[in-house]
Every structure is written in C-alpha cells, then in structure tokens.
Short mmCIF file of C-alpha atoms in Angstrom, two decimals:
data_model
loop_
_atom_site.label_atom_id
_atom_site.label_comp_id
_atom_site.label_asym_id
_atom_site.label_seq_id
_atom_site.Cartn_x
_atom_site.Cartn_y
_atom_site.Cartn_z
CA MET A 1 0.00 0.00 0.00
CA SER A 2 1.32 3.45 -0.87
CA ASP A 3 2.12 6.00 1.81
CA LEU A 4 -0.70 8.04 3.27
CA LYS A 5 -0.19 11.67 2.32
CA ILE A 6 -0.97 13.76 5.36
CA GLY A 7 -0.82 17.39 6.44
CA VAL A 8 -0.95 19.26 9.75
CA ILE A 9 -3.09 22.36 10.16
CA GLY A 10 -1.80 24.50 13.01
CA VAL A 11 1.75 23.92 14.25
CA GLY A 12 1.78 25.75 17.56
CA ALA A 13 2.71 24.19 20.89
CA LEU A 14 0.85 20.93 20.15
CA GLY A 15 0.62 20.85 16.35
CA ARG A 16 4.39 20.90 15.93
CA HIS A 17 4.50 17.57 17.78
CA HIS A 18 1.86 16.20 15.42
CA ALA A 19 4.15 17.14 12.53
CA ARG A 20 7.22 15.61 14.18
CA ILE A 21 5.50 12.31 14.89
CA LEU A 22 3.71 12.00 11.55
CA ALA A 23 6.96 12.72 9.70
CA GLY A 24 8.49 9.68 11.36
CA LEU A 25 5.64 7.19 11.00
CA GLU A 26 6.09 4.28 8.63
CA GLY A 27 3.68 4.36 5.70
CA VAL A 28 3.13 8.11 6.04
CA THR A 29 4.42 11.07 4.04
CA LEU A 30 4.12 14.47 5.68
CA MET A 31 3.25 16.60 2.67
CA GLY A 32 3.06 19.93 4.42
CA VAL A 33 1.99 22.09 7.33
CA ALA A 34 -0.31 25.10 7.42
CA ASP A 35 -0.01 27.95 9.89
CA SER A 36 -0.78 31.65 9.75
CA SER A 37 2.62 32.40 11.31
CA GLU A 38 5.28 32.35 8.61
CA ALA A 39 8.14 32.03 11.08
CA ARG A 40 6.53 29.14 12.93
CA GLY A 41 5.33 27.41 9.78
CA LEU A 42 8.68 27.64 7.99
CA GLU A 43 10.53 26.42 11.08
CA VAL A 44 8.44 23.25 11.33
CA ALA A 45 8.38 22.68 7.56
CA LYS A 46 12.16 22.97 7.38
CA SER A 47 12.60 20.56 10.30
CA TRP A 48 10.61 17.83 8.57
CA GLU A 49 11.36 18.65 4.93
CA CYS A 50 7.87 19.52 3.79
CA GLU A 51 5.98 22.53 2.45
CA TRP A 52 4.56 25.41 4.48
CA HIS A 53 1.23 27.01 3.55
CA ALA A 54 -0.06 30.21 5.09
CA ASP A 55 -3.62 29.20 4.15
CA TYR A 56 -4.63 25.65 5.03
CA ARG A 57 -6.91 25.52 1.99
CA ASP A 58 -3.80 25.43 -0.19
CA LEU A 59 -2.62 22.30 1.61
CA LEU A 60 -5.77 20.22 1.07
CA PRO A 61 -5.27 19.32 -2.64
CA HIS A 62 -1.99 17.63 -1.75
CA VAL A 63 -3.12 15.34 1.09
CA ASP A 64 -5.24 12.28 1.84
CA ALA A 65 -5.88 13.28 5.48
CA VAL A 66 -5.14 16.06 7.96
CA SER A 67 -4.36 16.48 11.63
CA ILE A 68 -5.87 19.70 12.99
CA ALA A 69 -4.44 21.55 16.00
CA VAL A 70 -5.83 25.07 15.63
CA PRO A 71 -7.52 27.06 18.45
CA THR A 72 -10.93 25.69 19.40
CA PHE A 73 -12.86 28.69 18.01
CA ALA A 74 -11.57 27.78 14.51
CA HIS A 75 -12.51 24.08 14.60
CA LEU A 76 -15.90 24.46 12.94
CA ASP A 77 -14.65 26.59 10.04
CA VAL A 78 -11.70 24.30 9.33
CA ALA A 79 -13.90 21.21 9.63
CA LYS A 80 -16.40 22.61 7.13
CA VAL A 81 -13.71 23.11 4.51
CA CYS A 82 -12.16 19.68 5.11
CA LEU A 83 -15.58 18.05 4.91
CA ALA A 84 -16.25 19.85 1.63
CA HIS A 85 -13.03 18.30 0.29
CA ASN A 86 -13.81 14.84 1.76
CA ILE A 87 -10.61 14.93 3.80
CA PRO A 88 -10.43 12.58 6.85
CA MET A 89 -9.64 14.53 10.02
CA MET A 90 -7.85 14.06 13.32
CA MET A 91 -9.27 17.04 15.24
CA GLU A 92 -7.73 18.07 18.55
CA LYS A 93 -10.10 18.16 21.52
CA PRO A 94 -12.60 19.55 22.16
CA LEU A 95 -14.27 18.76 18.86
CA ALA A 96 -15.82 22.25 18.80
CA GLY A 97 -16.47 25.23 21.01
CA ASN A 98 -20.04 24.17 21.76
CA VAL A 99 -22.27 21.10 21.52
CA SER A 100 -24.28 22.35 18.57
CA ASP A 101 -21.18 22.79 16.39
CA ALA A 102 -19.74 19.47 17.56
CA ARG A 103 -22.95 17.63 16.66
CA TRP A 104 -22.94 19.25 13.22
CA ILE A 105 -19.36 18.13 12.54
CA ALA A 106 -20.03 14.58 13.78
CA LYS A 107 -23.25 14.31 11.78
CA GLN A 108 -21.68 15.55 8.56
CA ALA A 109 -18.70 13.23 8.89
CA GLU A 110 -21.05 10.31 9.50
CA ALA A 111 -23.25 11.25 6.52
CA GLN A 112 -20.20 11.37 4.26
CA ASP A 113 -18.76 8.15 5.74
CA LEU A 114 -15.63 10.15 6.50
CA ILE A 115 -13.08 9.27 9.19
CA LEU A 116 -13.23 11.72 12.09
CA GLN A 117 -11.02 11.10 15.11
CA VAL A 118 -10.90 13.49 18.08
CA GLY A 119 -7.76 14.07 20.12
CA HIS A 120 -8.68 12.73 23.54
CA VAL A 121 -5.09 11.59 23.89
CA GLU A 122 -5.46 10.15 27.42
CA ARG A 123 -7.35 7.22 25.88
CA PHE A 124 -4.00 6.23 24.39
CA ASN A 125 -1.99 6.72 27.56
CA PRO A 126 -0.61 3.26 28.42
CA ALA A 127 -1.61 3.85 32.05
CA THR A 128 -5.21 4.41 30.97
CA MET A 129 -5.26 1.31 28.80
CA THR A 130 -3.82 -0.79 31.63
CA ALA A 131 -6.28 0.54 34.22
CA ASP A 132 -9.18 0.00 31.82
CA LYS A 133 -8.53 -3.74 31.92
CA LEU A 134 -8.52 -3.78 35.73
CA CYS A 135 -11.72 -1.83 36.37
CA ASN A 136 -15.12 -3.44 36.14
CA ASN A 137 -18.40 -1.67 36.93
CA PRO A 138 -17.01 1.37 38.81
CA LYS A 139 -18.98 2.63 41.80
CA TYR A 140 -16.99 5.79 42.54
CA ILE A 141 -14.37 7.74 40.59
CA LYS A 142 -12.23 10.62 41.75
CA SER A 143 -10.11 12.50 39.24
CA GLU A 144 -7.75 15.46 39.49
CA ARG A 145 -6.12 17.25 36.57
CA LEU A 146 -3.98 20.14 37.73
CA SER A 147 -1.48 22.44 36.04
CA SER A 148 0.18 25.80 36.47
CA PHE A 149 -0.99 28.63 34.22
CA SER A 150 0.47 28.00 30.74
CA PHE A 151 -1.01 31.01 28.89
CA ARG A 152 -2.44 28.51 26.37
CA SER A 153 -6.10 27.72 25.59
CA THR A 154 -7.25 30.94 27.24
CA ASP A 155 -10.10 31.11 24.72
CA ILE A 156 -11.90 28.26 26.50
CA SER A 157 -12.68 27.33 30.09
CA ILE A 158 -10.74 24.77 32.12
CA VAL A 159 -13.70 22.43 31.56
CA HIS A 160 -13.09 22.32 27.80
CA ASP A 161 -9.32 22.65 28.17
CA LEU A 162 -8.37 19.98 30.73
CA MET A 163 -11.38 18.50 32.48
CA ILE A 164 -12.81 17.15 29.24
CA HIS A 165 -10.01 14.54 29.16
CA ASP A 166 -11.32 13.03 32.38
CA LEU A 167 -14.96 13.40 31.34
CA ASP A 168 -14.22 11.29 28.27
CA LEU A 169 -12.41 8.67 30.36
CA ILE A 170 -15.15 8.56 32.99
CA LEU A 171 -17.92 8.16 30.40
CA HIS A 172 -15.92 5.34 28.83
CA LEU A 173 -15.45 3.59 32.19
CA VAL A 174 -18.97 4.03 33.58
CA GLN A 175 -21.02 3.31 30.43
CA SER A 176 -24.17 4.89 31.86
CA GLU A 177 -26.26 8.01 31.29
CA VAL A 178 -25.63 11.09 33.40
CA GLN A 179 -28.45 11.72 35.90
CA THR A 180 -27.41 14.87 37.76
CA VAL A 181 -24.50 17.31 37.81
CA GLU A 182 -23.33 19.76 40.49
CA ALA A 183 -20.44 22.15 39.96
CA PHE A 184 -18.77 25.40 40.95
CA GLY A 185 -15.72 27.24 39.69
CA ILE A 186 -13.53 30.33 39.77
CA SER A 187 -12.30 32.73 37.09
CA LEU A 188 -9.12 34.64 37.91
CA PHE A 189 -7.28 35.63 34.74
CA GLY A 190 -10.09 36.16 32.25
CA GLU A 191 -13.73 35.55 31.47
CA HIS A 192 -13.36 31.76 31.39
CA GLU A 193 -13.16 29.44 34.40
CA ASP A 194 -9.63 28.58 35.57
CA ALA A 195 -10.61 26.01 38.21
CA VAL A 196 -13.74 23.87 38.45
CA GLN A 197 -15.01 21.18 40.80
CA ALA A 198 -17.86 18.92 39.63
CA ARG A 199 -19.84 15.95 40.91
CA ILE A 200 -21.57 13.66 38.43
CA GLN A 201 -24.26 11.14 39.41
CA PHE A 202 -24.91 8.39 36.85
CA ARG A 203 -28.12 6.45 36.41
CA ASN A 204 -26.41 3.19 37.36
CA GLY A 205 -25.49 4.70 40.75
CA CYS A 206 -21.85 5.53 40.08
CA LEU A 207 -20.57 8.84 41.46
CA ALA A 208 -17.67 10.84 40.01
CA ASP A 209 -15.91 13.79 41.62
CA VAL A 210 -13.90 15.70 39.03
CA THR A 211 -11.38 18.46 39.73
CA ALA A 212 -9.54 20.54 37.13
CA SER A 213 -7.35 23.61 37.59
CA ARG A 214 -4.85 25.52 35.49
CA ILE A 215 -3.85 27.76 38.39
CA ASN A 216 -2.31 25.11 40.63
CA PRO A 217 1.23 25.45 42.02
CA ALA A 218 2.14 21.94 40.89
CA ALA A 219 0.98 19.77 38.01
CA GLY A 220 -0.76 16.45 38.55
CA ARG A 221 -3.00 14.05 36.66
CA ALA A 222 -4.47 11.21 38.69
CA MET A 223 -7.58 9.09 39.10
CA GLN A 224 -8.99 6.67 41.66
CA ILE A 225 -11.51 4.11 40.45
CA TRP A 226 -13.48 2.22 43.11
CA SER A 227 -15.40 -0.96 42.33
CA GLU A 228 -16.74 -3.95 44.25
CA SER A 229 -13.40 -5.72 43.88
CA GLY A 230 -11.23 -2.88 45.20
CA CYS A 231 -9.61 0.36 44.11
CA THR A 232 -7.40 1.13 41.13
CA THR A 233 -5.21 4.25 41.19
CA VAL A 234 -3.76 5.82 38.07
CA ASP A 235 -1.04 8.46 37.80
CA PHE A 236 -1.22 9.60 34.18
CA THR A 237 2.07 11.50 34.45
CA THR A 238 4.30 8.81 35.97
CA ARG A 239 2.18 6.06 34.39
CA GLU A 240 1.95 4.19 37.65
CA VAL A 241 -1.11 1.97 38.03
CA LYS A 242 -1.81 0.23 41.33
CA GLN A 243 -4.63 -2.04 42.37
CA TYR A 244 -5.76 -2.38 45.99
CA ALA A 245 -8.00 -5.29 46.97
CA PRO A 246 -8.91 -7.32 50.08
CA GLY A 247 -6.23 -9.92 50.82
CA GLN A 248 -6.91 -13.60 51.46
CA GLU A 249 -6.92 -13.24 55.24
CA LEU A 250 -9.38 -10.38 55.14
CA LEU A 251 -11.62 -12.30 52.72
CA SER A 252 -11.58 -15.27 55.09
CA GLY A 253 -12.72 -13.09 57.99
CA ILE A 254 -9.39 -12.33 59.68
CA SER A 255 -9.32 -8.59 60.33
CA PRO A 256 -6.49 -6.45 61.77
CA VAL A 257 -9.11 -4.84 64.01
CA GLY A 258 -10.00 -8.21 65.52
CA LEU A 259 -6.35 -9.20 65.93
CA ALA A 260 -5.60 -5.87 67.62
CA MET A 261 -8.11 -6.71 70.35
CA GLN A 262 -6.28 -9.87 71.34
CA PRO A 263 -3.98 -9.84 74.41
CA GLY A 264 -0.39 -8.96 73.55
CA ALA A 265 -1.25 -7.77 70.06
CA ASP A 266 1.60 -5.98 68.29
CA ILE A 267 -0.29 -2.89 67.09
CA ALA A 268 2.73 -1.40 65.31
CA GLN A 269 3.22 -4.59 63.31
CA LEU A 270 -0.47 -4.85 62.49
CA ARG A 271 -0.37 -1.26 61.27
CA ASP A 272 2.51 -2.15 58.96
CA ASP A 273 0.62 -5.23 57.78
CA VAL A 274 -2.52 -3.36 56.64
CA PHE A 275 -1.15 -2.90 53.13
CA GLY A 276 0.36 -6.09 51.85
CA ARG A 277 -1.11 -8.65 54.28
CA PHE A 278 -4.72 -7.57 54.70
CA ILE A 279 -5.01 -5.34 51.63
CA SER A 280 -3.10 -6.62 48.64
CA VAL A 281 -1.21 -4.05 46.59
CA GLU A 282 -0.24 -4.85 43.03
CA THR A 283 1.62 -2.53 40.68
CA ALA A 284 0.55 -3.21 37.11
CA GLU A 285 2.99 -3.39 34.25
CA VAL A 286 2.62 -0.38 31.94
CA SER A 287 4.30 0.10 28.58
CA ASP A 288 6.40 3.16 27.78
CA GLU A 289 4.70 3.91 24.45
CA ASP A 290 4.13 7.60 23.72
CA ALA A 291 0.41 8.41 23.88
CA LEU A 292 0.40 10.99 21.05
CA THR A 293 2.33 8.62 18.79
CA ALA A 294 -0.20 5.87 19.55
CA GLU A 295 -3.09 8.24 18.85
CA LEU A 296 -1.74 9.40 15.49
CA THR A 297 -0.77 5.85 14.51
CA HIS A 298 -4.36 4.79 15.26
CA PHE A 299 -5.67 7.61 13.05
CA VAL A 300 -3.45 6.56 10.15
CA LYS A 301 -4.57 2.94 10.54
CA CYS A 302 -8.24 3.96 10.59
CA VAL A 303 -7.88 6.06 7.44
CA LYS A 304 -6.05 3.31 5.58
CA SER A 305 -8.52 0.60 6.62
CA ASN A 306 -11.62 2.86 6.66
CA THR A 307 -12.50 1.77 10.20
CA THR A 308 -14.15 3.82 12.95
CA PRO A 309 -11.66 5.43 15.35
CA MET A 310 -11.74 4.56 19.06
CA VAL A 311 -12.62 8.19 19.80
CA ASN A 312 -14.94 9.25 17.00
CA GLY A 313 -17.07 12.34 16.55
CA TRP A 314 -20.04 11.12 18.57
CA THR A 315 -17.80 9.96 21.42
CA ALA A 316 -16.38 13.49 21.56
CA VAL A 317 -19.89 14.97 21.44
CA SER A 318 -20.85 12.97 24.53
CA ALA A 319 -17.91 14.38 26.49
CA LEU A 320 -18.75 17.89 25.31
CA GLU A 321 -22.39 17.47 26.36
CA VAL A 322 -21.32 16.69 29.93
CA ALA A 323 -18.80 19.55 29.82
CA ASP A 324 -21.58 21.95 28.87
CA LEU A 325 -23.78 20.65 31.69
CA ILE A 326 -20.95 21.33 34.11
CA GLN A 327 -20.49 24.85 32.76
CA GLN A 328 -24.21 25.51 33.12
CA LYS A 329 -24.06 24.42 36.76
CA VAL A 330 -21.00 26.59 37.37
CA ALA A 331 -22.90 29.58 35.96
CA GLN A 332 -25.89 28.82 38.21
CA HIS A 333 -23.96 28.09 41.43
CA LYS A 334 -25.00 30.32 44.32
CA TRP A 335 -22.19 30.86 46.81
CA SER A 336 -24.41 31.85 49.73
CA SER A 337 -28.02 31.70 50.87
CA GLN A 338 -27.88 35.38 51.79
CA PRO A 339 -29.74 37.97 49.65
CA GLY A 340 -27.55 39.37 46.89
CA ALA A 341 -25.15 36.41 46.99
CA VAL A 342 -22.72 35.92 44.11
CA VAL A 343 -23.93 33.51 41.44
CA GLY A 344 -21.62 31.91 38.91
CA PRO A 345 -17.85 31.51 38.88
CA SER A 346 -16.25 33.28 41.84
CA VAL A 347 -13.69 35.99 41.04
CA LEU A 348 -11.19 38.10 42.92
CA ALA A 349 -12.65 41.25 44.40
CA GLY A 350 -12.57 44.10 41.92
CA SER A 351 -11.84 41.97 38.83
CA LYS A 352 -14.02 42.17 35.76
CA SER A 353 -16.32 39.23 35.11
CA LYS A 354 -19.75 38.19 33.96
CA THR A 355 -20.42 36.95 37.47
CA HIS A 356 -23.63 38.49 38.75
CA LYS A 357 -25.57 38.79 41.98
CA ALA A 358 -28.77 36.96 42.62
CA ALA A 359 -31.92 39.02 42.34
#
C-alpha cells in the first residue's frame, strides 16, 4: 500500500509535535503544514522537509488526510472546509467550542462516511489502557487534573481545556447516562473558568468527583476508580497503576481490628501489615509507548482501513455534552443563601467578570 499523504493544520505548541510524529511514521508522508505564522510554519516545515502554507486551503489538494491543531474557536470553520473536500480529520479536543457545532461536525462526517477522530489523547496513555482492563463496573471515581498557568487555551474554560479529558475517560469507564451534575468554579485571569469542581451522578449509581485547575502550584493528573473488587489508582504522568484489593486473610474473615483486640497484640506490626497482608497491593505493568504517537498511529490505521476510530465524533460529542452541563451548573452556582449572593464563577474582588448577583 502506498504511503498516506498527510498534512498538519496549526503547528503551535501541540501541532508541531503532530508534525514531528507523523513525519516519522512508517507508511506516512508528511506533505506539508499550514499555519498563519510564517516564522513558525517555515521552522516546522524545514525541520521535517515539507511545504509550508499560510492558508490551510492550499494544503488540502496535496493530502489524503489532515491532523488539525488550531484554536478551538476555529474548529468548525476548518472542519467545514475539510468536509467539503472529503478529507479525513484528526481534530484536537474539544471537537468544537459548543455542543451544537460538535454535533454538526459529527453528523456531517457520518453522513459522508468520513473518518473523524478526536484528540482525547489520554485514551492512548498506556496507564489508561492498563487501568481499563482492571476496572469493572465502577462505583466511585475521583479524578484530578492540575497544572500551572500555561497562557495557552485561554479562549476556553478549564472544563473544555483539561477537564474534558477526564470526562471522556469517565464516560468510557462508567457506560451509563448522566443523571445529575453539580459544579462550581472560579475565574481569575479572564472571562473563562480557571478552576472547576464537579460531581456527576450516573443512572447506574456511580458517582464521580472531578477536579480541574490551570492555576495550581504543581501539576498532577491522577484518578482513583473504586469498584466492588477494590480500588485502582492511576497516575497519568508517571504512568503508575496500582490495584488495591482485600487480601486472602481479610476475605476469610481475619481482620487487623479483631487481631488488635487480642492480648499482647503488636499494634505497630499490624499497622505495617494493613497494606500487603490484609489489603493486597499490586503494581501493574505499563508500557512506555508515547500516547500521542499511539493516537496518530491509530488515526493513520483507521484512514487506511476505513474503520471507525476509538474516539470518534459522537464519542467526543458525549464528552462535550457533559462539559456543557458542568459549565451551566458553574454559571448557576449560588455561593451563599444570603440575599444578593454571588452567582456563577467566583472571582477576585474588583476583577471584571460576567459573574452576577442573585436578584
């Protein structure tokens, strides 16, 4: 089979990595990159020996597929042009700036039988894929996705920027409809939320507490997944996956609490024995494969074989629907029962915001 001719639209902080990886994939020819910045576009094009186009429309006649990493507000316009040219797309997340636009893109791609993959890259994190095999019928999920302020993605809220990764993972794990959502947030550096806390109740009874912040002193990406068999913890950064479950003694009715009540019990030793003897701790083996490389390789495979991507347009729409529910709840959150209480995302005193007071 001949090489897949591919192009990258948008080669900023993330898109330049798309270009680097695609240029090195077997069975792929990076035909060119498109970016409105001449300096940035020429730099990336020179690095990977391809053409630079100031207008992405000029790139489309030369490619079989594209990877799109432009700002979210431009997703719909770029998608419309690519759809008009029947060009398969790998669109960075979120699929669009709102649910309506995302549904339109997904529907059009489906109607044209066109490959549309969305960049929820955590699905391809080896830690995620390992944990997915260990978790069955989750009952409670706690996720945290924290970063310092990067001055990127300031055109969207933290919900669409970072939290949406975990929303996609949680929907995939739980496999149930959302019943209720509660949320609150804060906006510090602009009109969009910089930190949000949400609680999601699913129809099957599962609860998920989701935290996302881009104004945290230290970065961290972690998840706890509780099920009837135990708890699985995932560190997406270090790729450490651990599984905690009742040990054989505990399952047979021997408890450290009961042993501690016996005369002469060595409490210090029993305390040390909690994890290992009574609660088994297993560290799962996780591969060192690069998640973005795996994601782009999957896209290339789907285009070549005309198969549906693991994260398709409708999958991305589902995550965006929950994200919008969370944003609605953030906008409606009342911070006090007192008359005139602040409603919506909390802000620093004196800063400009759309936050308003209750009537």
